[in-house]
Short mmCIF file of C-alpha atoms in Angstrom, two decimals:
data_model
loop_
_atom_site.label_atom_id
_atom_site.label_comp_id
_atom_site.label_asym_id
_atom_site.label_seq_id
_atom_site.Cartn_x
_atom_site.Cartn_y
_atom_site.Cartn_z
CA MET A 1 -9.75 -20.74 6.07
CA HIS A 2 -9.74 -18.56 9.15
CA ILE A 3 -8.18 -15.20 8.18
CA LEU A 4 -6.90 -12.58 10.58
CA PHE A 5 -6.76 -9.02 9.26
CA VAL A 6 -4.28 -6.74 11.05
CA ALA A 7 -5.68 -3.33 10.25
CA ASP A 8 -6.84 0.05 11.48
CA PRO A 9 -9.82 0.14 13.89
CA LEU A 10 -12.90 -1.42 12.29
CA GLU A 11 -14.98 1.54 13.46
CA THR A 12 -12.95 3.86 11.18
CA PHE A 13 -13.57 1.91 7.97
CA LYS A 14 -15.31 3.79 5.14
CA ILE A 15 -16.83 0.64 3.72
CA TYR A 16 -18.02 2.24 0.47
CA LYS A 17 -14.39 2.53 -0.63
CA ASP A 18 -12.24 0.52 1.78
CA SER A 19 -10.20 -2.21 0.09
CA THR A 20 -9.69 -4.19 3.30
CA PHE A 21 -13.48 -4.31 3.72
CA ALA A 22 -13.75 -5.57 0.14
CA MET A 23 -11.29 -8.35 0.96
CA MET A 24 -13.31 -9.30 4.05
CA ARG A 25 -16.56 -9.30 2.11
CA SER A 26 -15.13 -11.53 -0.60
CA ALA A 27 -13.55 -13.88 1.95
CA GLN A 28 -16.81 -14.31 3.84
CA ALA A 29 -18.72 -14.88 0.61
CA LYS A 30 -16.29 -17.70 -0.20
CA GLY A 31 -16.99 -19.32 3.17
CA HIS A 32 -13.95 -18.16 5.12
CA ARG A 33 -14.05 -17.00 8.73
CA ILE A 34 -12.83 -13.50 9.58
CA SER A 35 -11.12 -11.99 12.59
CA ALA A 36 -9.46 -8.62 13.02
CA CYS A 37 -7.02 -6.89 15.31
CA GLU A 38 -4.92 -3.75 15.42
CA PRO A 39 -1.12 -3.78 15.61
CA GLN A 40 -1.19 -2.63 19.22
CA ASP A 41 -3.23 -5.72 20.09
CA MET A 42 -0.26 -8.01 19.36
CA HIS A 43 1.65 -9.36 22.34
CA TRP A 44 4.70 -11.51 23.02
CA ILE A 45 6.11 -13.00 26.25
CA SER A 46 9.38 -14.91 26.24
CA GLY A 47 8.82 -18.63 26.08
CA GLU A 48 5.37 -18.20 24.56
CA LYS A 49 3.98 -17.62 21.09
CA VAL A 50 2.92 -14.25 19.67
CA THR A 51 -0.72 -13.60 20.51
CA ALA A 52 -3.22 -10.84 19.89
CA ARG A 53 -6.53 -9.69 21.28
CA VAL A 54 -8.68 -10.47 18.24
CA ARG A 55 -12.27 -9.76 17.32
CA ASP A 56 -14.15 -12.55 15.53
CA ILE A 57 -16.62 -10.85 13.21
CA LEU A 58 -19.44 -11.50 10.76
CA LEU A 59 -20.26 -9.00 8.02
CA THR A 60 -23.91 -8.02 8.14
CA GLY A 61 -24.50 -6.34 4.76
CA ASN A 62 -25.82 -3.34 6.66
CA GLU A 63 -23.99 -0.10 5.82
CA SER A 64 -24.54 1.58 9.19
CA ALA A 65 -23.58 -1.43 11.32
CA TRP A 66 -21.48 -3.43 8.90
CA PHE A 67 -20.17 -6.10 11.25
CA ASP A 68 -21.22 -8.10 14.28
CA GLU A 69 -18.53 -8.97 16.79
CA THR A 70 -19.23 -12.54 17.84
CA GLN A 71 -16.33 -12.85 20.24
CA SER A 72 -13.29 -10.97 21.58
CA ARG A 73 -10.49 -13.25 22.69
CA ARG A 74 -6.74 -13.69 22.91
CA ALA A 75 -5.39 -16.03 20.26
CA GLU A 76 -2.04 -17.24 18.98
CA LEU A 77 -1.32 -15.73 15.58
CA ALA A 78 -0.07 -19.08 14.35
CA SER A 79 -3.55 -20.54 14.97
CA PHE A 80 -4.94 -18.69 11.92
CA ASP A 81 -4.70 -20.10 8.42
CA ALA A 82 -3.63 -16.71 7.04
CA ILE A 83 -2.79 -13.27 8.37
CA VAL A 84 -3.30 -10.28 6.11
CA MET A 85 -1.31 -7.21 7.16
CA ARG A 86 -3.37 -4.17 6.15
CA LYS A 87 -2.30 -1.44 8.56
CA ASP A 88 -2.20 1.87 6.70
CA PRO A 89 1.01 3.92 6.63
CA PRO A 90 2.87 5.83 7.92
CA PHE A 91 5.64 3.27 8.10
CA ASP A 92 6.87 4.54 11.45
CA SER A 93 8.72 2.83 14.29
CA GLU A 94 5.56 1.14 15.55
CA TYR A 95 4.81 -0.28 12.10
CA PHE A 96 8.41 -1.51 11.97
CA TYR A 97 8.05 -3.22 15.35
CA SER A 98 4.79 -4.82 14.19
CA THR A 99 6.60 -6.47 11.30
CA HIS A 100 9.04 -8.04 13.77
CA LEU A 101 6.20 -9.43 15.87
CA LEU A 102 4.60 -10.83 12.72
CA GLU A 103 7.93 -12.30 11.64
CA GLN A 104 8.22 -14.08 14.99
CA ALA A 105 4.72 -15.43 14.40
CA GLU A 106 5.95 -16.72 11.04
CA ARG A 107 8.72 -18.62 12.81
CA GLU A 108 5.97 -20.18 14.91
CA GLY A 109 4.09 -21.31 11.81
CA ALA A 110 1.95 -18.32 10.81
CA LYS A 111 1.47 -17.42 7.15
CA VAL A 112 1.54 -13.63 6.75
CA TYR A 113 0.76 -11.59 3.61
CA ASN A 114 2.45 -9.37 2.68
CA LYS A 115 5.53 -10.98 4.20
CA PRO A 116 6.81 -8.86 7.11
CA ALA A 117 10.46 -8.90 6.05
CA SER A 118 9.47 -7.82 2.55
CA LEU A 119 7.38 -4.97 3.95
CA ARG A 120 10.55 -3.73 5.66
CA ASP A 121 12.74 -4.31 2.60
CA HIS A 122 10.51 -2.46 0.14
CA PRO A 123 9.78 1.06 1.44
CA GLU A 124 7.24 2.51 -0.92
CA LYS A 125 9.27 5.40 -2.29
CA LEU A 126 12.67 3.68 -2.35
CA ALA A 127 11.51 0.38 -3.86
CA VAL A 128 11.61 2.06 -7.28
CA MET A 129 15.42 1.99 -7.16
CA GLU A 130 15.37 -1.66 -8.20
CA PHE A 131 13.39 -0.74 -11.33
CA ALA A 132 15.19 2.41 -12.41
CA GLN A 133 14.65 1.54 -16.07
CA TYR A 134 10.94 2.25 -15.57
CA THR A 135 11.20 5.39 -13.43
CA PRO A 136 11.42 9.09 -14.37
CA PRO A 137 14.70 10.88 -13.50
CA THR A 138 14.79 10.54 -9.71
CA LEU A 139 17.02 11.77 -6.89
CA VAL A 140 17.08 10.69 -3.25
CA THR A 141 19.22 12.91 -1.05
CA ARG A 142 19.59 14.94 2.13
CA SER A 143 21.63 17.58 0.30
CA ALA A 144 19.98 20.91 -0.49
CA GLN A 145 22.61 21.53 -3.17
CA ASP A 146 21.89 18.21 -4.86
CA ILE A 147 18.24 19.22 -5.07
CA ARG A 148 19.13 22.61 -6.53
CA ASP A 149 21.38 20.96 -9.12
CA PHE A 150 18.61 18.49 -10.03
CA HIS A 151 16.18 21.38 -10.49
CA ALA A 152 18.69 23.28 -12.64
CA LYS A 153 18.96 20.24 -14.92
CA HIS A 154 15.28 19.25 -15.15
CA GLN A 155 13.60 22.64 -14.52
CA ASP A 156 10.19 21.25 -13.51
CA ILE A 157 10.32 18.90 -10.51
CA ILE A 158 8.29 17.16 -7.82
CA LEU A 159 9.58 16.94 -4.25
CA LYS A 160 8.15 14.59 -1.60
CA PRO A 161 9.05 13.12 1.79
CA LEU A 162 9.97 9.44 1.89
CA ASP A 163 7.41 8.68 4.60
CA GLY A 164 4.38 10.46 3.15
CA MET A 165 1.11 8.92 2.02
CA GLY A 166 -2.01 10.08 0.22
CA GLY A 167 -0.14 12.93 -1.48
CA MET A 168 0.92 14.55 1.81
CA GLY A 169 3.93 16.84 1.58
CA ILE A 170 4.22 16.82 -2.21
CA PHE A 171 5.42 20.01 -3.92
CA ARG A 172 5.95 21.03 -7.52
CA VAL A 173 8.60 23.60 -8.45
CA GLY A 174 8.64 24.96 -11.99
CA PRO A 175 11.41 26.57 -14.06
CA ASP A 176 11.28 29.83 -12.08
CA GLY A 177 12.37 27.97 -8.93
CA MET A 178 9.71 29.77 -6.90
CA ASN A 179 9.89 28.76 -3.22
CA LEU A 180 12.45 26.02 -3.86
CA GLY A 181 14.55 27.11 -0.90
CA SER A 182 11.69 27.12 1.59
CA ILE A 183 10.38 23.78 0.28
CA ILE A 184 13.81 22.20 0.72
CA GLU A 185 13.97 23.57 4.28
CA THR A 186 10.51 22.19 5.01
CA LEU A 187 11.23 18.71 3.66
CA ASN A 188 14.87 18.01 4.50
CA LEU A 189 15.00 19.76 7.88
CA GLY A 190 18.46 21.19 7.41
CA GLY A 191 19.88 17.95 6.02
CA ALA A 192 18.38 15.72 8.71
CA GLN A 193 15.75 14.09 6.51
CA SER A 194 16.00 12.49 3.06
CA VAL A 195 13.86 13.77 0.21
CA MET A 196 12.78 12.20 -3.08
CA VAL A 197 12.86 14.47 -6.13
CA GLN A 198 11.51 13.47 -9.53
CA LYS A 199 11.21 15.16 -12.88
CA TYR A 200 7.66 16.45 -13.33
CA LEU A 201 5.72 14.28 -15.79
CA PRO A 202 3.12 16.26 -17.76
CA GLU A 203 1.22 13.01 -18.36
CA ILE A 204 -0.16 13.45 -14.85
CA VAL A 205 -3.05 15.37 -16.42
CA LYS A 206 -4.27 11.98 -17.70
CA GLY A 207 -3.95 10.49 -14.23
CA ASP A 208 -1.65 8.89 -11.71
CA LYS A 209 -2.56 5.28 -12.45
CA ARG A 210 -2.82 2.72 -9.67
CA VAL A 211 -1.81 -0.59 -11.22
CA LEU A 212 -2.49 -3.55 -8.94
CA ILE A 213 -0.47 -6.78 -9.01
CA ILE A 214 -1.94 -9.80 -7.21
CA GLY A 215 -0.03 -13.07 -6.93
CA GLY A 216 2.42 -11.71 -9.49
CA GLN A 217 -0.30 -11.01 -12.07
CA PRO A 218 -1.56 -7.56 -13.09
CA VAL A 219 -5.21 -6.76 -12.46
CA PRO A 220 -6.66 -6.11 -15.96
CA TYR A 221 -7.97 -2.67 -14.95
CA CYS A 222 -6.23 0.25 -13.29
CA LEU A 223 -7.57 3.37 -11.61
CA ALA A 224 -6.38 6.63 -13.12
CA ARG A 225 -6.43 9.24 -10.35
CA ILE A 226 -6.79 12.54 -12.15
CA PRO A 227 -5.83 15.85 -10.47
CA GLN A 228 -8.65 18.36 -10.22
CA GLY A 229 -8.48 22.12 -10.74
CA ASN A 230 -5.04 23.56 -10.05
CA GLU A 231 -3.99 20.57 -7.97
CA VAL A 232 -0.83 18.72 -9.04
CA ARG A 233 -1.66 15.60 -7.01
CA GLY A 234 -3.90 12.87 -8.32
CA ASN A 235 -4.23 11.02 -5.01
CA LEU A 236 -7.85 10.34 -4.07
CA ALA A 237 -7.08 11.59 -0.57
CA ALA A 238 -6.00 14.90 -2.14
CA GLY A 239 -9.20 15.28 -4.16
CA GLY A 240 -8.23 13.40 -7.31
CA LYS A 241 -10.95 11.85 -9.48
CA GLY A 242 -10.66 8.09 -9.90
CA VAL A 243 -11.43 6.70 -13.37
CA ALA A 244 -11.17 2.95 -13.96
CA GLN A 245 -9.76 1.97 -17.32
CA PRO A 246 -8.37 -1.14 -19.04
CA LEU A 247 -4.68 -1.70 -18.42
CA GLU A 248 -2.59 -0.56 -21.39
CA ALA A 249 -0.22 -3.11 -22.95
CA GLU A 250 2.91 -1.18 -21.92
CA ASP A 251 1.74 -0.86 -18.31
CA ARG A 252 0.84 -4.55 -18.27
CA ALA A 253 4.33 -5.48 -19.46
CA ILE A 254 5.92 -3.34 -16.75
CA ALA A 255 3.62 -4.80 -14.08
CA GLU A 256 4.44 -8.34 -15.19
CA GLN A 257 8.16 -7.61 -14.84
CA VAL A 258 7.70 -6.12 -11.37
CA GLY A 259 5.38 -8.92 -10.28
CA ALA A 260 7.75 -11.63 -11.49
CA LYS A 261 10.52 -10.20 -9.34
CA LEU A 262 8.62 -9.15 -6.21
CA ALA A 263 5.86 -11.75 -5.80
CA PRO A 264 8.32 -14.57 -4.98
CA ARG A 265 9.51 -12.44 -2.05
CA GLY A 266 6.15 -12.82 -0.35
CA LEU A 267 4.51 -9.68 -1.76
CA LEU A 268 1.09 -11.05 -2.63
CA LEU A 269 -0.34 -7.58 -3.28
CA ILE A 270 1.52 -4.68 -4.90
CA GLY A 271 0.24 -1.29 -6.05
CA LEU A 272 2.28 0.55 -8.66
CA ASP A 273 1.84 4.29 -9.15
CA VAL A 274 2.33 4.93 -12.86
CA ILE A 275 2.35 8.28 -14.66
CA GLY A 276 2.53 7.95 -18.42
CA HIS A 277 4.46 4.70 -18.50
CA SER A 278 6.83 5.53 -15.63
CA ILE A 279 6.70 4.03 -12.14
CA THR A 280 6.86 6.71 -9.47
CA GLU A 281 6.16 4.54 -6.40
CA ILE A 282 5.73 0.88 -5.46
CA ASN A 283 3.16 0.42 -2.67
CA VAL A 284 3.23 -2.76 -0.60
CA THR A 285 1.78 -1.85 2.82
CA SER A 286 -1.95 -1.52 2.05
CA PRO A 287 -2.59 -0.85 -1.66
CA THR A 288 -6.12 0.37 -2.36
CA CYS A 289 -8.57 1.10 -5.22
CA PHE A 290 -10.27 -2.32 -5.18
CA GLN A 291 -13.78 -0.96 -4.87
CA GLU A 292 -13.41 1.90 -7.34
CA ILE A 293 -12.29 -0.55 -10.02
CA GLU A 294 -15.12 -2.98 -9.25
CA GLN A 295 -17.78 -0.26 -9.15
CA GLN A 296 -16.73 1.27 -12.47
CA ALA A 297 -15.36 -1.67 -14.48
CA GLY A 298 -17.19 -4.60 -12.88
CA PHE A 299 -13.98 -6.53 -12.20
CA LYS A 300 -13.97 -8.04 -8.71
CA VAL A 301 -10.44 -7.27 -7.53
CA ALA A 302 -11.14 -8.60 -4.04
CA ASP A 303 -12.14 -11.99 -5.44
CA MET A 304 -8.84 -12.14 -7.34
CA PHE A 305 -7.02 -11.32 -4.11
CA VAL A 306 -8.81 -13.93 -2.00
CA GLU A 307 -8.25 -16.58 -4.67
CA ALA A 308 -4.53 -15.69 -4.73
CA LEU A 309 -4.48 -15.88 -0.91
CA GLU A 310 -6.09 -19.33 -1.00
CA LYS A 311 -3.48 -20.49 -3.52
CA ALA A 312 -0.60 -19.02 -1.51
CA VAL A 313 -1.76 -20.69 1.72
CA ALA A 314 -2.28 -24.02 -0.01
CA GLY A 315 1.17 -23.79 -1.58
CA ALA A 316 2.78 -23.02 1.78
CA ALA A 317 1.09 -25.90 3.57
#
């Protein structure tokens, strides 16, 4: 196959931990060709097909200069066997527009993973609404009073913006309500912006587990991201410590239920955030933790992904 990765600039990759790099490495090892572009490289003119300025690359195995660019060219997106959308959040207007360009490419014959329409339909905080039976008590609102009422009921809560990533903008408010008013003002901007509020789960001390689902099947290991020091966030970007561990039976059962429902919608790769046995978020844009799991547990997540991609493309042919 010839695979196009739509991603952040190659020069910004931290290849020792980057999951997109792991996908590329596995794909090349299996004999596939690799190209890359950024969302802003995509281009459409009426009467023509969606194209992009793409970079054909070869991975070198050298950490300091990890790829060779063999050619830079403009190509129709539909000319690739598979397109893997791996642009990191935020899911802003430009990301939204990119999904529409990719969806037009689909109409022209491209095979895109994750499916652009499903990326739009499953925002990473709000996607949990479909699986409320597995979530902690959760509120989504613009109302400051609703948030105060939720705090009065649950006493210890987590507040976060709907468009955050990597733990950005997450606050914990305990029973004393310290700074609740100023946190509400910061997050909901006087009622202009929606906020997600969840009951604090003390199981976070054992880690915010990243459970990966590939082709509808749970990866047999997860990465528990454990908060350090006085930090409430387990996100690796916020300083959490990642510990790979076998997937517990209850988490596997939950992941199988989620995968069975979401994979048929074109979501080849899903990342659940699980605290205790409760889903707090469902990540579909660019789930990570491939390399941490492989380095610690020896399970090659990227190989599982590429094999699922091969199967998906063959099934769509």
